[in-house]
Amino acid sequence: MRIMNGAALAKKIRSVLAIEIDFCKSKYGRAPKLSVILVGNDPASMTYVKNKGKSCNEVGIESDMHYLPFSTSQEELLSLIKTLNEDDSVDGILVQLPLPKHIDKNVILNAIDYHKDVDGLHPMNVGLLNTSEECIIPCTPKGILSLLKSENVEIAGKHTVVIGRSNLVGKPMAQLMLRENASVTVCHSKTRDLPYLTRQGEILIVAIGCPNLINADMIKPGAIVVDVGINSVDGKMVGDVYNSIDVSSIEKKAAAITPVPGGVGPMTIASLLENTFEIYKRRIHSAKC
Ligand code: GUN
């Protein structure tokens, strides 16, 4: 079984980006800038946001971090988004999810200027992805596709089974694989006979956030398995499929798998950096900054 090393590919992407960004910075007189908003102090979100800021700085993207208290109102958050939408020095805006329950996530995501929607979660970008037009692709699905392509995984005509239907991963992943001419099945919590369907997956993408839900019996022999899960079990990070302590049973079934950590996670951040740089270039060329 091959281990699809997302960490190594992400490192390569970051080093290429750093060179390109340095070149553009001298040419256009400013660096790309990503504004990141975190409401509250959820520990996992704090870690993700810090990693995003650190990765930005590493490649020469200016990171503009906004840490807001949990008590922030929807109106206050909307007001900050309006300011960032109108700030020509800001290329990308990311509101870290989940948001506190008193804030309507959809109202917030819809308020972001879709040209600056680095997460690709605005309905305009969602629609453009569904009609296979140029758009900003959500970071995790984009990172997974880059990894599959760099591993020379054939996608066209392959039966891809996606487990999870979130707006962040499952749904855009399914659309992206359709756009790549895969045949796609999407499974979720109400799916009947999940093992029957997972066994059909020549490419199996698991994004449910539940450790050990998928075992070796549920994997088609020779499948390419992408594990999006990041779960903490007894203080150890494990995936929805991948557990570094016990890969032996999966090893006999799958042709390849993404490890956890070091698989999809670093690719998500690499794609965020790519999206930010892409938006910056579009804005520079349309002289909107
Ligand atoms: N929370 C977990 N993953 C993500 C992501 O990719 N983007 C945002 N905005 N929030 C997240």
PDB file of C-alpha atoms and ligand atoms in Angstrom:
ATOM      1  CA  MET A   1       0.000   0.000   0.000  1.00  0.00           C
ATOM      2  CA  ARG A   2       1.298   3.401  -1.005  1.00  0.00           C
ATOM      3  CA  ILE A   3       1.183   6.266   1.479  1.00  0.00           C
ATOM      4  CA  MET A   4       0.158   9.471  -0.294  1.00  0.00           C
ATOM      5  CA  ASN A   5       2.374  12.031   1.358  1.00  0.00           C
ATOM      6  CA  GLY A   6       0.424  15.288   1.516  1.00  0.00           C
ATOM      7  CA  ALA A   7       2.987  16.918   3.775  1.00  0.00           C
ATOM      8  CA  ALA A   8       5.746  16.489   1.170  1.00  0.00           C
ATOM      9  CA  LEU A   9       3.602  17.789  -1.706  1.00  0.00           C
ATOM     10  CA  ALA A  10       2.399  20.734   0.401  1.00  0.00           C
ATOM     11  CA  LYS A  11       6.030  21.617   1.159  1.00  0.00           C
ATOM     12  CA  LYS A  12       6.826  21.602  -2.564  1.00  0.00           C
ATOM     13  CA  ILE A  13       3.789  23.802  -3.296  1.00  0.00           C
ATOM     14  CA  ARG A  14       4.830  26.251  -0.572  1.00  0.00           C
ATOM     15  CA  SER A  15       8.377  26.546  -1.894  1.00  0.00           C
ATOM     16  CA  VAL A  16       7.151  27.262  -5.461  1.00  0.00           C
ATOM     17  CA  LEU A  17       4.596  29.760  -4.124  1.00  0.00           C
ATOM     18  CA  ALA A  18       7.270  31.553  -2.074  1.00  0.00           C
ATOM     19  CA  ILE A  19       9.331  32.167  -5.221  1.00  0.00           C
ATOM     20  CA  GLU A  20       6.320  33.319  -7.276  1.00  0.00           C
ATOM     21  CA  ILE A  21       5.041  35.582  -4.512  1.00  0.00           C
ATOM     22  CA  ASP A  22       8.471  37.137  -4.029  1.00  0.00           C
ATOM     23  CA  PHE A  23       8.603  37.870  -7.773  1.00  0.00           C
ATOM     24  CA  CYS A  24       5.096  39.419  -7.780  1.00  0.00           C
ATOM     25  CA  LYS A  25       5.830  41.437  -4.665  1.00  0.00           C
ATOM     26  CA  SER A  26       8.780  43.152  -6.397  1.00  0.00           C
ATOM     27  CA  LYS A  27       6.831  43.553  -9.617  1.00  0.00           C
ATOM     28  CA  TYR A  28       3.562  44.888  -8.193  1.00  0.00           C
ATOM     29  CA  GLY A  29       4.805  46.558  -5.032  1.00  0.00           C
ATOM     30  CA  ARG A  30       2.771  44.656  -2.496  1.00  0.00           C
ATOM     31  CA  ALA A  31       2.349  41.161  -1.072  1.00  0.00           C
ATOM     32  CA  PRO A  32      -0.915  39.192  -1.139  1.00  0.00           C
ATOM     33  CA  LYS A  33      -2.917  39.654   2.041  1.00  0.00           C
ATOM     34  CA  LEU A  34      -5.251  37.198   3.766  1.00  0.00           C
ATOM     35  CA  SER A  35      -7.582  38.316   6.544  1.00  0.00           C
ATOM     36  CA  VAL A  36      -8.567  35.532   8.934  1.00  0.00           C
ATOM     37  CA  ILE A  37     -11.366  35.890  11.459  1.00  0.00           C
ATOM     38  CA  LEU A  38     -11.810  33.616  14.439  1.00  0.00           C
ATOM     39  CA  VAL A  39     -14.751  34.117  16.797  1.00  0.00           C
ATOM     40  CA  GLY A  40     -14.280  32.529  20.219  1.00  0.00           C
ATOM     41  CA  ASN A  41     -11.468  30.311  21.447  1.00  0.00           C
ATOM     42  CA  ASP A  42     -12.286  26.776  20.361  1.00  0.00           C
ATOM     43  CA  PRO A  43      -8.903  25.039  20.831  1.00  0.00           C
ATOM     44  CA  ALA A  44      -8.951  23.141  17.507  1.00  0.00           C
ATOM     45  CA  SER A  45      -9.931  26.288  15.585  1.00  0.00           C
ATOM     46  CA  MET A  46      -7.215  28.280  17.395  1.00  0.00           C
ATOM     47  CA  THR A  47      -4.628  25.731  16.246  1.00  0.00           C
ATOM     48  CA  TYR A  48      -5.920  25.715  12.645  1.00  0.00           C
ATOM     49  CA  VAL A  49      -5.964  29.501  12.471  1.00  0.00           C
ATOM     50  CA  LYS A  50      -2.460  29.824  13.932  1.00  0.00           C
ATOM     51  CA  ASN A  51      -1.167  27.290  11.387  1.00  0.00           C
ATOM     52  CA  LYS A  52      -2.833  29.227   8.576  1.00  0.00           C
ATOM     53  CA  GLY A  53      -1.185  32.479   9.701  1.00  0.00           C
ATOM     54  CA  LYS A  54       2.203  30.785  10.068  1.00  0.00           C
ATOM     55  CA  SER A  55       1.979  29.179   6.615  1.00  0.00           C
ATOM     56  CA  CYS A  56       1.002  32.516   5.046  1.00  0.00           C
ATOM     57  CA  ASN A  57       4.041  34.213   6.549  1.00  0.00           C
ATOM     58  CA  GLU A  58       6.286  31.383   5.392  1.00  0.00           C
ATOM     59  CA  VAL A  59       5.438  31.992   1.708  1.00  0.00           C
ATOM     60  CA  GLY A  60       5.281  35.792   1.902  1.00  0.00           C
ATOM     61  CA  ILE A  61       1.516  36.238   2.212  1.00  0.00           C
ATOM     62  CA  GLU A  62       0.640  38.928   4.729  1.00  0.00           C
ATOM     63  CA  SER A  63      -1.700  37.527   7.368  1.00  0.00           C
ATOM     64  CA  ASP A  64      -4.159  39.850   9.044  1.00  0.00           C
ATOM     65  CA  MET A  65      -5.537  37.983  12.036  1.00  0.00           C
ATOM     66  CA  HIS A  66      -8.741  39.018  13.808  1.00  0.00           C
ATOM     67  CA  TYR A  67      -9.359  37.193  17.088  1.00  0.00           C
ATOM     68  CA  LEU A  68     -12.847  38.166  18.269  1.00  0.00           C
ATOM     69  CA  PRO A  69     -14.450  37.211  21.587  1.00  0.00           C
ATOM     70  CA  PHE A  70     -17.158  34.530  21.713  1.00  0.00           C
ATOM     71  CA  SER A  71     -19.686  37.243  22.629  1.00  0.00           C
ATOM     72  CA  THR A  72     -19.215  39.027  19.271  1.00  0.00           C
ATOM     73  CA  SER A  73     -22.626  39.733  17.740  1.00  0.00           C
ATOM     74  CA  GLN A  74     -23.607  38.882  14.182  1.00  0.00           C
ATOM     75  CA  GLU A  75     -23.839  42.624  13.417  1.00  0.00           C
ATOM     76  CA  GLU A  76     -20.305  43.234  14.719  1.00  0.00           C
ATOM     77  CA  LEU A  77     -18.970  40.402  12.587  1.00  0.00           C
ATOM     78  CA  LEU A  78     -20.863  41.677   9.530  1.00  0.00           C
ATOM     79  CA  SER A  79     -19.419  45.128  10.107  1.00  0.00           C
ATOM     80  CA  LEU A  80     -15.848  43.740  10.142  1.00  0.00           C
ATOM     81  CA  ILE A  81     -16.531  41.769   6.946  1.00  0.00           C
ATOM     82  CA  LYS A  82     -17.861  44.929   5.284  1.00  0.00           C
ATOM     83  CA  THR A  83     -14.672  46.787   6.249  1.00  0.00           C
ATOM     84  CA  LEU A  84     -12.495  43.974   4.853  1.00  0.00           C
ATOM     85  CA  ASN A  85     -14.614  43.724   1.672  1.00  0.00           C
ATOM     86  CA  GLU A  86     -14.007  47.426   1.062  1.00  0.00           C
ATOM     87  CA  ASP A  87     -10.311  47.354   1.976  1.00  0.00           C
ATOM     88  CA  ASP A  88      -8.407  47.203  -1.315  1.00  0.00           C
ATOM     89  CA  SER A  89      -5.272  45.912   0.433  1.00  0.00           C
ATOM     90  CA  VAL A  90      -7.133  42.710   1.463  1.00  0.00           C
ATOM     91  CA  ASP A  91      -7.195  39.920  -1.142  1.00  0.00           C
ATOM     92  CA  GLY A  92      -8.736  37.032   0.758  1.00  0.00           C
ATOM     93  CA  ILE A  93     -11.172  36.782   3.663  1.00  0.00           C
ATOM     94  CA  LEU A  94     -11.592  33.612   5.721  1.00  0.00           C
ATOM     95  CA  VAL A  95     -14.041  33.206   8.587  1.00  0.00           C
ATOM     96  CA  GLN A  96     -13.015  30.134  10.543  1.00  0.00           C
ATOM     97  CA  LEU A  97     -15.851  27.647  11.125  1.00  0.00           C
ATOM     98  CA  PRO A  98     -17.643  26.627  13.218  1.00  0.00           C
ATOM     99  CA  LEU A  99     -19.083  29.913  14.428  1.00  0.00           C
ATOM    100  CA  PRO A 100     -20.873  30.314  17.771  1.00  0.00           C
ATOM    101  CA  LYS A 101     -24.536  29.285  17.594  1.00  0.00           C
ATOM    102  CA  HIS A 102     -25.838  32.852  17.969  1.00  0.00           C
ATOM    103  CA  ILE A 103     -24.296  33.713  14.592  1.00  0.00           C
ATOM    104  CA  ASP A 104     -25.917  32.504  11.367  1.00  0.00           C
ATOM    105  CA  LYS A 105     -23.086  30.951   9.371  1.00  0.00           C
ATOM    106  CA  ASN A 106     -24.868  31.396   6.037  1.00  0.00           C
ATOM    107  CA  VAL A 107     -25.509  35.105   6.611  1.00  0.00           C
ATOM    108  CA  ILE A 108     -21.802  35.556   7.324  1.00  0.00           C
ATOM    109  CA  LEU A 109     -20.499  33.500   4.389  1.00  0.00           C
ATOM    110  CA  ASN A 110     -22.914  35.271   2.014  1.00  0.00           C
ATOM    111  CA  ALA A 111     -21.675  38.671   3.228  1.00  0.00           C
ATOM    112  CA  ILE A 112     -18.095  38.041   2.085  1.00  0.00           C
ATOM    113  CA  ASP A 113     -17.321  39.591  -1.318  1.00  0.00           C
ATOM    114  CA  TYR A 114     -17.251  36.420  -3.408  1.00  0.00           C
ATOM    115  CA  HIS A 115     -14.165  37.666  -5.250  1.00  0.00           C
ATOM    116  CA  LYS A 116     -12.338  37.547  -1.882  1.00  0.00           C
ATOM    117  CA  ASP A 117     -13.962  34.296  -0.717  1.00  0.00           C
ATOM    118  CA  VAL A 118     -10.749  32.303  -0.317  1.00  0.00           C
ATOM    119  CA  ASP A 119     -12.699  29.317   1.095  1.00  0.00           C
ATOM    120  CA  GLY A 120     -14.988  29.041  -1.939  1.00  0.00           C
ATOM    121  CA  LEU A 121     -18.028  28.810   0.342  1.00  0.00           C
ATOM    122  CA  HIS A 122     -20.014  31.797  -0.970  1.00  0.00           C
ATOM    123  CA  PRO A 123     -23.096  30.618  -2.949  1.00  0.00           C
ATOM    124  CA  MET A 124     -21.667  32.302  -6.064  1.00  0.00           C
ATOM    125  CA  ASN A 125     -18.520  30.155  -5.936  1.00  0.00           C
ATOM    126  CA  VAL A 126     -20.568  27.079  -5.011  1.00  0.00           C
ATOM    127  CA  GLY A 127     -22.755  27.678  -8.084  1.00  0.00           C
ATOM    128  CA  LEU A 128     -19.781  28.298 -10.372  1.00  0.00           C
ATOM    129  CA  LEU A 129     -18.179  25.049  -9.218  1.00  0.00           C
ATOM    130  CA  ASN A 130     -21.418  23.195  -9.932  1.00  0.00           C
ATOM    131  CA  THR A 131     -21.575  24.602 -13.464  1.00  0.00           C
ATOM    132  CA  SER A 132     -17.848  23.834 -13.983  1.00  0.00           C
ATOM    133  CA  GLU A 133     -16.945  27.487 -14.446  1.00  0.00           C
ATOM    134  CA  GLU A 134     -13.888  29.330 -13.186  1.00  0.00           C
ATOM    135  CA  CYS A 135     -14.276  29.755  -9.449  1.00  0.00           C
ATOM    136  CA  ILE A 136     -12.556  29.527  -6.111  1.00  0.00           C
ATOM    137  CA  ILE A 137     -12.535  25.882  -5.056  1.00  0.00           C
ATOM    138  CA  PRO A 138     -12.855  25.009  -1.343  1.00  0.00           C
ATOM    139  CA  CYS A 139      -9.416  24.274   0.093  1.00  0.00           C
ATOM    140  CA  THR A 140      -9.790  20.670   1.275  1.00  0.00           C
ATOM    141  CA  PRO A 141     -11.337  19.274  -1.950  1.00  0.00           C
ATOM    142  CA  LYS A 142      -8.846  21.279  -4.013  1.00  0.00           C
ATOM    143  CA  GLY A 143      -5.943  19.906  -1.947  1.00  0.00           C
ATOM    144  CA  ILE A 144      -7.240  16.334  -2.284  1.00  0.00           C
ATOM    145  CA  LEU A 145      -7.518  16.672  -6.063  1.00  0.00           C
ATOM    146  CA  SER A 146      -3.969  18.093  -6.292  1.00  0.00           C
ATOM    147  CA  LEU A 147      -2.678  15.167  -4.232  1.00  0.00           C
ATOM    148  CA  LEU A 148      -4.534  12.564  -6.339  1.00  0.00           C
ATOM    149  CA  LYS A 149      -3.190  14.154  -9.523  1.00  0.00           C
ATOM    150  CA  SER A 150       0.370  14.309  -8.225  1.00  0.00           C
ATOM    151  CA  GLU A 151       0.045  10.594  -7.368  1.00  0.00           C
ATOM    152  CA  ASN A 152      -1.112   9.956 -10.959  1.00  0.00           C
ATOM    153  CA  VAL A 153      -4.431   8.540  -9.789  1.00  0.00           C
ATOM    154  CA  GLU A 154      -6.730   8.121 -12.764  1.00  0.00           C
ATOM    155  CA  ILE A 155     -10.070   9.748 -11.986  1.00  0.00           C
ATOM    156  CA  ALA A 156     -12.116   9.807 -15.187  1.00  0.00           C
ATOM    157  CA  GLY A 157     -14.639   6.964 -15.245  1.00  0.00           C
ATOM    158  CA  LYS A 158     -13.733   5.813 -11.729  1.00  0.00           C
ATOM    159  CA  HIS A 159     -16.449   5.187  -9.181  1.00  0.00           C
ATOM    160  CA  THR A 160     -15.710   7.651  -6.389  1.00  0.00           C
ATOM    161  CA  VAL A 161     -17.558   7.210  -3.121  1.00  0.00           C
ATOM    162  CA  VAL A 162     -17.575  10.292  -0.904  1.00  0.00           C
ATOM    163  CA  ILE A 163     -18.646   9.793   2.714  1.00  0.00           C
ATOM    164  CA  GLY A 164     -19.882  13.055   4.203  1.00  0.00           C
ATOM    165  CA  ARG A 165     -22.030  15.787   2.707  1.00  0.00           C
ATOM    166  CA  SER A 166     -20.751  18.937   4.405  1.00  0.00           C
ATOM    167  CA  ASN A 167     -20.598  22.213   2.485  1.00  0.00           C
ATOM    168  CA  LEU A 168     -16.914  22.415   3.418  1.00  0.00           C
ATOM    169  CA  VAL A 169     -15.772  19.031   2.092  1.00  0.00           C
ATOM    170  CA  GLY A 170     -18.290  16.375   0.990  1.00  0.00           C
ATOM    171  CA  LYS A 171     -20.459  18.365  -1.423  1.00  0.00           C
ATOM    172  CA  PRO A 172     -17.679  20.343  -3.173  1.00  0.00           C
ATOM    173  CA  MET A 173     -15.553  17.170  -3.301  1.00  0.00           C
ATOM    174  CA  ALA A 174     -18.357  15.341  -5.108  1.00  0.00           C
ATOM    175  CA  GLN A 175     -18.762  18.241  -7.573  1.00  0.00           C
ATOM    176  CA  LEU A 176     -15.034  18.408  -8.205  1.00  0.00           C
ATOM    177  CA  MET A 177     -14.802  14.668  -8.898  1.00  0.00           C
ATOM    178  CA  LEU A 178     -17.800  14.936 -11.245  1.00  0.00           C
ATOM    179  CA  ARG A 179     -16.007  17.748 -13.031  1.00  0.00           C
ATOM    180  CA  GLU A 180     -13.074  15.328 -13.410  1.00  0.00           C
ATOM    181  CA  ASN A 181     -15.455  12.823 -15.028  1.00  0.00           C
ATOM    182  CA  ALA A 182     -15.646  10.375 -12.126  1.00  0.00           C
ATOM    183  CA  SER A 183     -18.933   8.612 -11.325  1.00  0.00           C
ATOM    184  CA  VAL A 184     -19.808   9.810  -7.864  1.00  0.00           C
ATOM    185  CA  THR A 185     -21.824   8.406  -4.959  1.00  0.00           C
ATOM    186  CA  VAL A 186     -22.301  10.530  -1.855  1.00  0.00           C
ATOM    187  CA  CYS A 187     -23.022   8.740   1.440  1.00  0.00           C
ATOM    188  CA  HIS A 188     -24.071  10.280   4.738  1.00  0.00           C
ATOM    189  CA  SER A 189     -25.523   9.498   8.144  1.00  0.00           C
ATOM    190  CA  LYS A 190     -28.867   8.334   6.696  1.00  0.00           C
ATOM    191  CA  THR A 191     -27.311   6.083   4.048  1.00  0.00           C
ATOM    192  CA  ARG A 192     -28.555   2.493   4.245  1.00  0.00           C
ATOM    193  CA  ASP A 193     -25.983  -0.311   3.984  1.00  0.00           C
ATOM    194  CA  LEU A 194     -22.908   1.908   4.004  1.00  0.00           C
ATOM    195  CA  PRO A 195     -20.478  -1.052   3.710  1.00  0.00           C
ATOM    196  CA  TYR A 196     -22.160  -2.164   0.455  1.00  0.00           C
ATOM    197  CA  LEU A 197     -21.565   1.281  -1.044  1.00  0.00           C
ATOM    198  CA  THR A 198     -18.055   1.851   0.323  1.00  0.00           C
ATOM    199  CA  ARG A 199     -17.023  -1.495  -1.212  1.00  0.00           C
ATOM    200  CA  GLN A 200     -17.931  -0.063  -4.627  1.00  0.00           C
ATOM    201  CA  GLY A 201     -15.516   2.827  -4.269  1.00  0.00           C
ATOM    202  CA  GLU A 202     -12.492   2.674  -6.529  1.00  0.00           C
ATOM    203  CA  ILE A 203     -11.675   5.988  -4.925  1.00  0.00           C
ATOM    204  CA  LEU A 204     -13.021   6.294  -1.378  1.00  0.00           C
ATOM    205  CA  ILE A 205     -13.016   9.740   0.225  1.00  0.00           C
ATOM    206  CA  VAL A 206     -13.964   9.731   3.891  1.00  0.00           C
ATOM    207  CA  ALA A 207     -14.902  13.017   5.568  1.00  0.00           C
ATOM    208  CA  ILE A 208     -17.142  12.314   8.521  1.00  0.00           C
ATOM    209  CA  GLY A 209     -15.009  13.074  11.565  1.00  0.00           C
ATOM    210  CA  CYS A 210     -15.599   9.720  13.223  1.00  0.00           C
ATOM    211  CA  PRO A 211     -12.652   7.434  14.032  1.00  0.00           C
ATOM    212  CA  ASN A 212     -12.803   3.769  13.021  1.00  0.00           C
ATOM    213  CA  LEU A 213     -16.051   4.068  11.084  1.00  0.00           C
ATOM    214  CA  ILE A 214     -14.405   2.554   8.031  1.00  0.00           C
ATOM    215  CA  ASN A 215     -12.582  -0.744   8.455  1.00  0.00           C
ATOM    216  CA  ALA A 216     -10.749  -3.001   6.020  1.00  0.00           C
ATOM    217  CA  ASP A 217     -13.929  -5.015   5.244  1.00  0.00           C
ATOM    218  CA  MET A 218     -15.527  -1.883   3.854  1.00  0.00           C
ATOM    219  CA  ILE A 219     -12.743  -1.141   1.372  1.00  0.00           C
ATOM    220  CA  LYS A 220     -12.681  -2.405  -2.203  1.00  0.00           C
ATOM    221  CA  PRO A 221      -9.452  -4.284  -2.964  1.00  0.00           C
ATOM    222  CA  GLY A 222      -7.077  -1.910  -4.734  1.00  0.00           C
ATOM    223  CA  ALA A 223      -8.992   1.218  -3.711  1.00  0.00           C
ATOM    224  CA  ILE A 224      -7.424   4.642  -3.357  1.00  0.00           C
ATOM    225  CA  VAL A 225      -8.442   5.879   0.095  1.00  0.00           C
ATOM    226  CA  VAL A 226      -8.449   9.534   1.074  1.00  0.00           C
ATOM    227  CA  ASP A 227      -8.876  10.097   4.794  1.00  0.00           C
ATOM    228  CA  VAL A 228     -10.046  13.617   5.626  1.00  0.00           C
ATOM    229  CA  GLY A 229     -10.758  12.906   9.298  1.00  0.00           C
ATOM    230  CA  ILE A 230      -8.767  14.513  12.079  1.00  0.00           C
ATOM    231  CA  ASN A 231      -9.772  12.959  15.389  1.00  0.00           C
ATOM    232  CA  SER A 232      -8.115  12.795  18.758  1.00  0.00           C
ATOM    233  CA  VAL A 233      -8.174   9.340  20.391  1.00  0.00           C
ATOM    234  CA  ASP A 234      -6.330   8.917  23.711  1.00  0.00           C
ATOM    235  CA  GLY A 235      -4.314  12.018  22.898  1.00  0.00           C
ATOM    236  CA  LYS A 236      -3.261  10.665  19.489  1.00  0.00           C
ATOM    237  CA  MET A 237      -4.324  12.102  16.146  1.00  0.00           C
ATOM    238  CA  VAL A 238      -6.117   9.517  13.993  1.00  0.00           C
ATOM    239  CA  GLY A 239      -8.187   9.716  10.827  1.00  0.00           C
ATOM    240  CA  ASP A 240     -11.624   8.300  10.021  1.00  0.00           C
ATOM    241  CA  VAL A 241      -9.821   5.338   8.449  1.00  0.00           C
ATOM    242  CA  TYR A 242      -6.124   5.739   9.148  1.00  0.00           C
ATOM    243  CA  ASN A 243      -4.655   4.893  12.509  1.00  0.00           C
ATOM    244  CA  SER A 244      -0.861   4.762  12.473  1.00  0.00           C
ATOM    245  CA  ILE A 245      -0.856   2.039  15.148  1.00  0.00           C
ATOM    246  CA  ASP A 246      -3.027  -0.329  13.144  1.00  0.00           C
ATOM    247  CA  VAL A 247      -2.695   0.006   9.403  1.00  0.00           C
ATOM    248  CA  SER A 248      -1.969  -3.679   8.845  1.00  0.00           C
ATOM    249  CA  SER A 249      -5.528  -4.729   7.934  1.00  0.00           C
ATOM    250  CA  ILE A 250      -6.042  -1.783   5.569  1.00  0.00           C
ATOM    251  CA  GLU A 251      -2.604  -2.336   4.062  1.00  0.00           C
ATOM    252  CA  LYS A 252      -3.836  -5.618   2.577  1.00  0.00           C
ATOM    253  CA  LYS A 253      -6.859  -4.011   0.903  1.00  0.00           C
ATOM    254  CA  ALA A 254      -6.134  -0.457  -0.266  1.00  0.00           C
ATOM    255  CA  ALA A 255      -3.681   0.416  -3.027  1.00  0.00           C
ATOM    256  CA  ALA A 256      -2.973   3.785  -1.445  1.00  0.00           C
ATOM    257  CA  ILE A 257      -4.065   5.912   1.506  1.00  0.00           C
ATOM    258  CA  THR A 258      -3.477   9.399   2.857  1.00  0.00           C
ATOM    259  CA  PRO A 259      -1.967   9.239   6.363  1.00  0.00           C
ATOM    260  CA  VAL A 260      -3.197  11.198   9.376  1.00  0.00           C
ATOM    261  CA  PRO A 261      -1.375  13.391  10.157  1.00  0.00           C
ATOM    262  CA  GLY A 262       0.564  14.342   7.025  1.00  0.00           C
ATOM    263  CA  GLY A 263      -2.038  13.655   4.337  1.00  0.00           C
ATOM    264  CA  VAL A 264      -4.997  15.925   3.606  1.00  0.00           C
ATOM    265  CA  GLY A 265      -4.361  18.476   6.408  1.00  0.00           C
ATOM    266  CA  PRO A 266      -1.220  20.079   4.945  1.00  0.00           C
ATOM    267  CA  MET A 267      -2.814  20.036   1.476  1.00  0.00           C
ATOM    268  CA  THR A 268      -5.787  22.054   2.764  1.00  0.00           C
ATOM    269  CA  ILE A 269      -3.440  24.796   3.938  1.00  0.00           C
ATOM    270  CA  ALA A 270      -1.381  24.664   0.720  1.00  0.00           C
ATOM    271  CA  SER A 271      -4.611  25.158  -1.254  1.00  0.00           C
ATOM    272  CA  LEU A 272      -5.576  28.093   0.935  1.00  0.00           C
ATOM    273  CA  LEU A 273      -2.243  29.721   0.072  1.00  0.00           C
ATOM    274  CA  GLU A 274      -2.787  28.953  -3.631  1.00  0.00           C
ATOM    275  CA  ASN A 275      -6.310  30.408  -3.526  1.00  0.00           C
ATOM    276  CA  THR A 276      -5.057  33.578  -1.814  1.00  0.00           C
ATOM    277  CA  PHE A 277      -2.315  34.031  -4.403  1.00  0.00           C
ATOM    278  CA  GLU A 278      -4.754  33.330  -7.245  1.00  0.00           C
ATOM    279  CA  ILE A 279      -7.189  35.981  -5.971  1.00  0.00           C
ATOM    280  CA  TYR A 280      -4.313  38.466  -5.516  1.00  0.00           C
ATOM    281  CA  LYS A 281      -3.208  37.950  -9.142  1.00  0.00           C
ATOM    282  CA  ARG A 282      -6.786  38.360 -10.420  1.00  0.00           C
ATOM    283  CA  ARG A 283      -7.214  41.550  -8.395  1.00  0.00           C
ATOM    284  CA  ILE A 284      -3.838  42.962  -9.500  1.00  0.00           C
ATOM    285  CA  HIS A 285      -4.706  42.287 -13.134  1.00  0.00           C
ATOM    286  CA  SER A 286      -8.151  43.811 -12.840  1.00  0.00           C
ATOM    287  CA  ALA A 287      -6.540  46.780 -11.008  1.00  0.00           C
ATOM    288  CA  LYS A 288      -8.909  46.375  -8.053  1.00  0.00           C
ATOM    289  CA  CYS A 289      -6.118  47.157  -5.618  1.00  0.00           C
TER     290      CYS A 289
HETATM  291  N1  GUN B   1     -13.073  24.844   9.732  1.00  0.00           N
HETATM  292  C1  GUN B   1     -12.525  23.646   9.450  1.00  0.00           C
HETATM  293  N2  GUN B   1     -12.006  23.651   8.195  1.00  0.00           N
HETATM  294  C2  GUN B   1     -12.223  24.879   7.692  1.00  0.00           C
HETATM  295  C3  GUN B   1     -11.931  25.498   6.435  1.00  0.00           C
HETATM  296  O1  GUN B   1     -11.347  24.903   5.522  1.00  0.00           O
HETATM  297  N3  GUN B   1     -12.355  26.785   6.305  1.00  0.00           N
HETATM  298  C4  GUN B   1     -13.013  27.448   7.301  1.00  0.00           C
HETATM  299  N4  GUN B   1     -13.389  28.704   7.058  1.00  0.00           N
HETATM  300  N5  GUN B   1     -13.300  26.901   8.455  1.00  0.00           N
HETATM  301  C5  GUN B   1     -12.909  25.629   8.660  1.00  0.00           C
END
